Short mmCIF file of C-alpha atoms in Angstrom, two decimals:
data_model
loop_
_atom_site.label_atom_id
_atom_site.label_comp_id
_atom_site.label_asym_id
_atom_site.label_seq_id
_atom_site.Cartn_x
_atom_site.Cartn_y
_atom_site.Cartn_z
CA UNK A 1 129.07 101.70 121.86
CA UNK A 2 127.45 101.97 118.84
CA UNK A 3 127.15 98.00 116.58
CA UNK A 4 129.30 98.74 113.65
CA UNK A 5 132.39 99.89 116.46
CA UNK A 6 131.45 97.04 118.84
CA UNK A 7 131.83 94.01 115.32
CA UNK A 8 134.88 96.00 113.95
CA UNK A 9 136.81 95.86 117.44
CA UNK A 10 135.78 92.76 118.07
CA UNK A 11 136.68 91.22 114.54
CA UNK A 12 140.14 93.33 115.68
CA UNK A 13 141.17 92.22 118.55
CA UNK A 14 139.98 88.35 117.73
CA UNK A 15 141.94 88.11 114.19
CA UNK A 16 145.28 89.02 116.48
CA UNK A 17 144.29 86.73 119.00
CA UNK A 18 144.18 83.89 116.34
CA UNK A 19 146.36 85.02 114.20
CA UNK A 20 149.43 85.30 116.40
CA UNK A 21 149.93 81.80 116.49
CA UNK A 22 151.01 81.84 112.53
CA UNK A 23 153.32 84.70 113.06
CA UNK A 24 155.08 82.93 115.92
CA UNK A 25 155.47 79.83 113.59
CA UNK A 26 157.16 82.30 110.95
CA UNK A 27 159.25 83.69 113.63
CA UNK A 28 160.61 80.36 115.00
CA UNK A 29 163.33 80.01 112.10
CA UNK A 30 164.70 82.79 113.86
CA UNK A 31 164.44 81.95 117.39
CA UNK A 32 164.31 79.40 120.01
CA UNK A 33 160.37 79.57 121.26
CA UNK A 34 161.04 81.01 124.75
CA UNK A 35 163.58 83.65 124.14
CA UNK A 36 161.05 84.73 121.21
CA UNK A 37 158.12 84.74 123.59
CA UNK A 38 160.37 86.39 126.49
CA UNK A 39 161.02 89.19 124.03
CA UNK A 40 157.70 89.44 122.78
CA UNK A 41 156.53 90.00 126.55
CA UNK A 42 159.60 92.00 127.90
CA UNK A 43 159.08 94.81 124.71
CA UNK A 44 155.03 94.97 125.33
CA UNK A 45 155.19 95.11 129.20
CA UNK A 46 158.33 97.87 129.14
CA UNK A 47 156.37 100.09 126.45
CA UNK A 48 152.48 99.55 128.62
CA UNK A 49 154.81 100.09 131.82
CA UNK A 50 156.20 103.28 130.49
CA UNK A 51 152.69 104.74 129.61
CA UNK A 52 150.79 103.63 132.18
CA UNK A 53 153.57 105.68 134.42
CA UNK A 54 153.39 108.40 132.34
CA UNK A 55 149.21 108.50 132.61
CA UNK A 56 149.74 108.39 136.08
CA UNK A 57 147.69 105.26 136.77
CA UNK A 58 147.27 104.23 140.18
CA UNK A 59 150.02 100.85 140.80
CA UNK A 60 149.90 98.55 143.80
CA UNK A 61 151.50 100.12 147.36
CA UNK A 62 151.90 96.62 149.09
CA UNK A 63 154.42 93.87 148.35
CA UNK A 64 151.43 91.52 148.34
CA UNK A 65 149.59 93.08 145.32
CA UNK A 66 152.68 93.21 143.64
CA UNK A 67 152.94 89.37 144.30
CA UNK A 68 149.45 88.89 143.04
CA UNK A 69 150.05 90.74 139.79
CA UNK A 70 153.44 88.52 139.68
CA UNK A 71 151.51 85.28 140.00
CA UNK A 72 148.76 86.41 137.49
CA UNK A 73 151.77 87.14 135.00
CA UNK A 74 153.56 83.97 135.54
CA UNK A 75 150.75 81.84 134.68
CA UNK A 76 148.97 84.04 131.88
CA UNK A 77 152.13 85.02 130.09
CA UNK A 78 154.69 83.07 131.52
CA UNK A 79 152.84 79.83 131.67
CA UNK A 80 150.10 80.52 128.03
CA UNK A 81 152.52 81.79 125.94
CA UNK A 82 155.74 79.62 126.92
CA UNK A 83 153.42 76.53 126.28
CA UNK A 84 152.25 77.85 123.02
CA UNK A 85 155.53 78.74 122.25
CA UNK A 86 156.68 75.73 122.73
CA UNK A 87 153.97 73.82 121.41
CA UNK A 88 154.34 75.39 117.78
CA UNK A 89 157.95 73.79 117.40
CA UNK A 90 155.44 70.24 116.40
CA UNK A 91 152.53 70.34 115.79
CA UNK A 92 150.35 73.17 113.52
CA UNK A 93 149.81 76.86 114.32
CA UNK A 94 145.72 75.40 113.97
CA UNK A 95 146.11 72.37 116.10
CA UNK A 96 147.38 74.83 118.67
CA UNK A 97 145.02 77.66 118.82
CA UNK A 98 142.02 75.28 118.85
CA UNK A 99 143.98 73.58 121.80
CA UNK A 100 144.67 76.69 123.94
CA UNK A 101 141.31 78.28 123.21
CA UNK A 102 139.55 75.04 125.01
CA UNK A 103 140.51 77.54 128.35
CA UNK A 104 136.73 78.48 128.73
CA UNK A 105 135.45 74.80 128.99
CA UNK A 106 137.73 74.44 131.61
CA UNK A 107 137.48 77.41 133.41
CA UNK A 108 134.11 75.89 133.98
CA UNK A 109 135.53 72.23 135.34
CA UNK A 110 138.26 74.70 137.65
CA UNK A 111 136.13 76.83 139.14
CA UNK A 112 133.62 74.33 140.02
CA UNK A 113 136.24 72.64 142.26
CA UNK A 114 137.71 75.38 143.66
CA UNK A 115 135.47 78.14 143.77
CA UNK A 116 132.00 76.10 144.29
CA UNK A 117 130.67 78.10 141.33
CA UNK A 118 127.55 76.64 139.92
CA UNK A 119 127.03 76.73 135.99
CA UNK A 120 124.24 76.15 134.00
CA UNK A 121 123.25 72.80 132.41
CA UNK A 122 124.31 74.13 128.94
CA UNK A 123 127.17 75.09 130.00
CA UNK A 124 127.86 71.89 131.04
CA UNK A 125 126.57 70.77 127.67
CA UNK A 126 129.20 72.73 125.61
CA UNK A 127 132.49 71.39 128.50
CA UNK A 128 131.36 67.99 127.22
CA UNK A 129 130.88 68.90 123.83
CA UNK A 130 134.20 70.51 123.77
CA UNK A 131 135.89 67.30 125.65
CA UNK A 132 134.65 65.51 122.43
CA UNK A 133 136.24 68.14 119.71
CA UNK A 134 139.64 67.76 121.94
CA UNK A 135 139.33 63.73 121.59
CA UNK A 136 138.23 63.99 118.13
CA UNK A 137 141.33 66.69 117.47
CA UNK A 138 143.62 64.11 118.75
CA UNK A 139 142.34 61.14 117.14
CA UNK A 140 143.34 62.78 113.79
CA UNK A 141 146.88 62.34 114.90
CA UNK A 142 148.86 60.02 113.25
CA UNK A 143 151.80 60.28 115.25
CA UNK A 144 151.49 61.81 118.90
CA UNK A 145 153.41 64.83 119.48
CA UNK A 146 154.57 66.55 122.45
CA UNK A 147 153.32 69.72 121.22
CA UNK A 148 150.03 68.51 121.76
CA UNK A 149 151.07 68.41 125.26
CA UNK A 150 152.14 71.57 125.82
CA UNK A 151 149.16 73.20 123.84
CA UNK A 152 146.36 71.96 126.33
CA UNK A 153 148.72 72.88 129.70
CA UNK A 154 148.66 76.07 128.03
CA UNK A 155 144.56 76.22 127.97
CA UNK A 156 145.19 75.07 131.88
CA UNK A 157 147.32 77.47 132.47
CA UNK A 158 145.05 80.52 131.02
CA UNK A 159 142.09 78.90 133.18
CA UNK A 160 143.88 79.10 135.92
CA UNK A 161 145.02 82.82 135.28
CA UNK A 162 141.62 83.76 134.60
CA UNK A 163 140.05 82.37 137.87
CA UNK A 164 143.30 84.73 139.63
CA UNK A 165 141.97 87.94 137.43
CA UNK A 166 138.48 87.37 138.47
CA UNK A 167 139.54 87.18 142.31
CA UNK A 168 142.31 90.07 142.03
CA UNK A 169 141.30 91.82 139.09
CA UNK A 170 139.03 94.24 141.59
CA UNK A 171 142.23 95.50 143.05
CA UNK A 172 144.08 96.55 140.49
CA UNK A 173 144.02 99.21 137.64
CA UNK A 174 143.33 97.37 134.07
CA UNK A 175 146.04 98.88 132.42
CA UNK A 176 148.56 98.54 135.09
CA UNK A 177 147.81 95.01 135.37
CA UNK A 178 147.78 94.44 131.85
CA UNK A 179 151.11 95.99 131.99
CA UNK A 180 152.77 94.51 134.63
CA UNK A 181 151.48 90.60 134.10
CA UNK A 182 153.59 90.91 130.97
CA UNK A 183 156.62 92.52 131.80
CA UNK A 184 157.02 89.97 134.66
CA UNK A 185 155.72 87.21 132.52
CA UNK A 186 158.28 87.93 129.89
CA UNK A 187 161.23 87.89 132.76
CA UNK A 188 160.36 84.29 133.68
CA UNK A 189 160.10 83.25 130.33
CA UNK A 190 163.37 84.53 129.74
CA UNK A 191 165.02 83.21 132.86
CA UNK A 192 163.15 79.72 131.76
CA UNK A 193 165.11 80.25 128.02
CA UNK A 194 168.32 80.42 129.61
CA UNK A 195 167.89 77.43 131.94
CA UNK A 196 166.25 75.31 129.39
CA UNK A 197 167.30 75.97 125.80
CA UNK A 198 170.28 77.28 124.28
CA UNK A 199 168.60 80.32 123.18
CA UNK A 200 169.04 82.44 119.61
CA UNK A 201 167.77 85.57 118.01
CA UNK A 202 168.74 86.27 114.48
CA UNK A 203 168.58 89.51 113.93
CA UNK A 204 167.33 90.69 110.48
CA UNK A 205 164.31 92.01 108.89
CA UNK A 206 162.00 89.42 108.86
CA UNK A 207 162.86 88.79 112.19
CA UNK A 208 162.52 92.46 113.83
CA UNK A 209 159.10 93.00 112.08
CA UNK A 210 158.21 89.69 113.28
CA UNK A 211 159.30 90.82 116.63
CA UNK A 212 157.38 94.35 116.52
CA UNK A 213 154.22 92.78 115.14
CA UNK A 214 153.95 90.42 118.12
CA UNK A 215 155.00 92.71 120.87
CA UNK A 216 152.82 95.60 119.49
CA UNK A 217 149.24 94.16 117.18
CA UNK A 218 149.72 91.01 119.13
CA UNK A 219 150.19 92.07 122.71
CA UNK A 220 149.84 95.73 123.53
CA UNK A 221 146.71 96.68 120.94
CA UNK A 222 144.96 93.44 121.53
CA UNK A 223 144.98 93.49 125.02
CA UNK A 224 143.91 97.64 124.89
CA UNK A 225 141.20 96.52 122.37
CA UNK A 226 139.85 93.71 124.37
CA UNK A 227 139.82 95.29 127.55
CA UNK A 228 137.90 98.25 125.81
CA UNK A 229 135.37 95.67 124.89
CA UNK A 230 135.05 94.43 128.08
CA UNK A 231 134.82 97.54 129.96
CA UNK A 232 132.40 99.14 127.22
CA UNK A 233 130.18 96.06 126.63
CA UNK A 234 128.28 92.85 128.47
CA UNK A 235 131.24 91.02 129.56
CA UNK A 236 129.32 87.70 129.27
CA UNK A 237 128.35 88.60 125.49
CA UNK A 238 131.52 89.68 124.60
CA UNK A 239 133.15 86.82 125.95
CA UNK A 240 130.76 84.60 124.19
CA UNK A 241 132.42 85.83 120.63
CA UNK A 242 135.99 84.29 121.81
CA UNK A 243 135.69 80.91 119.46
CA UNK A 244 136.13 83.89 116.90
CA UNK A 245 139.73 83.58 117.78
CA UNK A 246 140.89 79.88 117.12
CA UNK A 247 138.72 80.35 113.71
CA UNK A 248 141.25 82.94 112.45
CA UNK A 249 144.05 80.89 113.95
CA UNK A 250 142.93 77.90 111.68
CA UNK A 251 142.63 80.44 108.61
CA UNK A 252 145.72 81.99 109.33
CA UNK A 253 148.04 78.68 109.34
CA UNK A 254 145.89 77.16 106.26
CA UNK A 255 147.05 81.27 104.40
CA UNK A 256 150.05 81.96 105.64
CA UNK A 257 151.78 78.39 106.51
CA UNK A 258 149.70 76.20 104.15
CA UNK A 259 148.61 74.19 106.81
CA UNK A 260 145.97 70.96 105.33
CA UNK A 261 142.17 71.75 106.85
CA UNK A 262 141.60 67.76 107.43
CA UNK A 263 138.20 67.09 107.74
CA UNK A 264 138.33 64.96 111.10
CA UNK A 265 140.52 68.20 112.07
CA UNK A 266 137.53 70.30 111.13
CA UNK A 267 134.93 68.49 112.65
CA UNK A 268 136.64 68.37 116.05
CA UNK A 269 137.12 71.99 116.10
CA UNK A 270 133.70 72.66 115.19
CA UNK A 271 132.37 70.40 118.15
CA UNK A 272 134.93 72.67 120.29
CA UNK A 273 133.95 75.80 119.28
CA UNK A 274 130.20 74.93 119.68
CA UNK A 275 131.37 73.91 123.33
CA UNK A 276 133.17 77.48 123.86
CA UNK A 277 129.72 79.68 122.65
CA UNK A 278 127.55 77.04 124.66
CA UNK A 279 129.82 77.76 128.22
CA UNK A 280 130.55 81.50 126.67
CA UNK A 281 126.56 82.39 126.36
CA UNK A 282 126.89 83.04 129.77
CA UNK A 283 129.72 83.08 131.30
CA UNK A 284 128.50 84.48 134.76
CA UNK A 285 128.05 81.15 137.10
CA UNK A 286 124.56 80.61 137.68
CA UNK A 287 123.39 81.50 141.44
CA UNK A 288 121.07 79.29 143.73
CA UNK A 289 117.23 79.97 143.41
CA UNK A 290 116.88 80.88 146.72
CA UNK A 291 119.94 83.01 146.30
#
């Protein structure tokens, strides 16, 4: 892949991973957060499900990869997105895709305890760095919020999911996966709606483009582009270009929301996304010498 088609995707596939959590802001007037996420979820994973069957891609035979891709879905799309979702109804579209995209630093702490993977020492660096942006993120709170809450479980959450990929990915086709995680993901979040919200969809134009722009740019073609990358490119340098993401989120809710760029706000996402590139420069966990 040739430089200028490697920056353009990536530039892509990064401005709708950042700026998704504006449009979801502007799409909360018209919906309570988890029905809007189930739907979001339910329309991508129904329209990837339909191609992927129509491609003829190779899907699970066993009950237990089906339960795999299940679990993967309930905590990448079920888990991320209902806690971002949810998240967004207090605190800014900024404060929480600087929060969620903290997922890397602890991918680092998770899978040191549970998969005895060994990282580098500046990797470790950029975890502690990144602590420090969190703490410096919350300190510019005034008032503490529950949405700050939900928009750190939701980093957990996507560490967790990625640690699952990296075990199961192997035996499973990308596409179906990608396919499959979100269709079930978007069936728990909508169960979860109607157990614990009163949920509401007006429908209308705003709403419906809202709806389409989510489901398609924000789901479907992001996923597609960033799996392209990642199949196409180093996986550890392409990873590494992730704090691209919570950069456009910040721009995003400062154009489109008019979200205030505080300065302590600033400086404790800068320390984060410092920490992200540091564990990001190489994401593969460092062997043993004698390895």
């Amino acid at each position: 892949m040739n430089n200028f088609k490697f920056i353009t995707l990536l530039l892509i596939t990064t401005f709708l991973m950042g700026s998704s959590f504006a449009i979801v802001k502007l799409g909360l007037p018209y919906a309570s957060p988890l029905l809007l996420a189930a739907l979001r979820f339910i329309v991508a994973g129904v329209l990837m499900a339909v191609i992927v069957r129509f491609l003829k891609r190779p899907h699970p035979t066993t009950k237990a990869n089906w339960l795999k891709i299940l679990l993967i879905g309930t905590f990448q799309t079920a888990g991320v997105m209902g806690c971002i979702f949810l998240s967004l109804r207090t605190i800014t579209a900024s404060e929480s895709s600087i929060l969620t995209f903290t997922n890397p630093l602890l991918v680092v702490v998770l899978a040191t305890i549970f998969t005895k993977a060994r990282y580098r020492l500046y990797q470790w660096g950029g975890v502690i760095l990144g602590l420090i942006g969190v703490m410096i993120t919350m300190g510019a709170q005034i008032e503490w919020k529950i949405g700050l809450i939900f928009g750190f479980l939701s980093a957990v959450f996507w560490a967790i999911a990625t640690l699952l990929a990296k075990k199961w990915g192997v035996l499973f086709d990308t596409w179906v996966l990608s396919a499959y995680q979100m269709l079930f993901g978007g069936l728990l979040l909508l169960l979860g709606s109607l157990v614990l919200e009163q949920p509401y969809f007006i429908v209308n134009g705003h709403s419906m483009v809202i709806l389409l722009w989510l489901s398609i740019f924000s789901s479907i073609i992001q996923f597609a582009g960033w799996y392209y990358l990642l199949q196409n490119s180093d996986p550890g340098k392409t990873s590494a270009y992730l704090f691209l993401a919570p950069f456009f989120g910040v721009l995003t809710g400062w154009i489109l929301l008019d979200e205030p760029l505080q300065s302590s706000f600033m400086v404790g996402g800068l320390f984060i996304l410092v920490g992200i590139f540091l564990v990001n420069r190489n994401f593969t966990s460092a062997r043993k010498a004698d390895d």
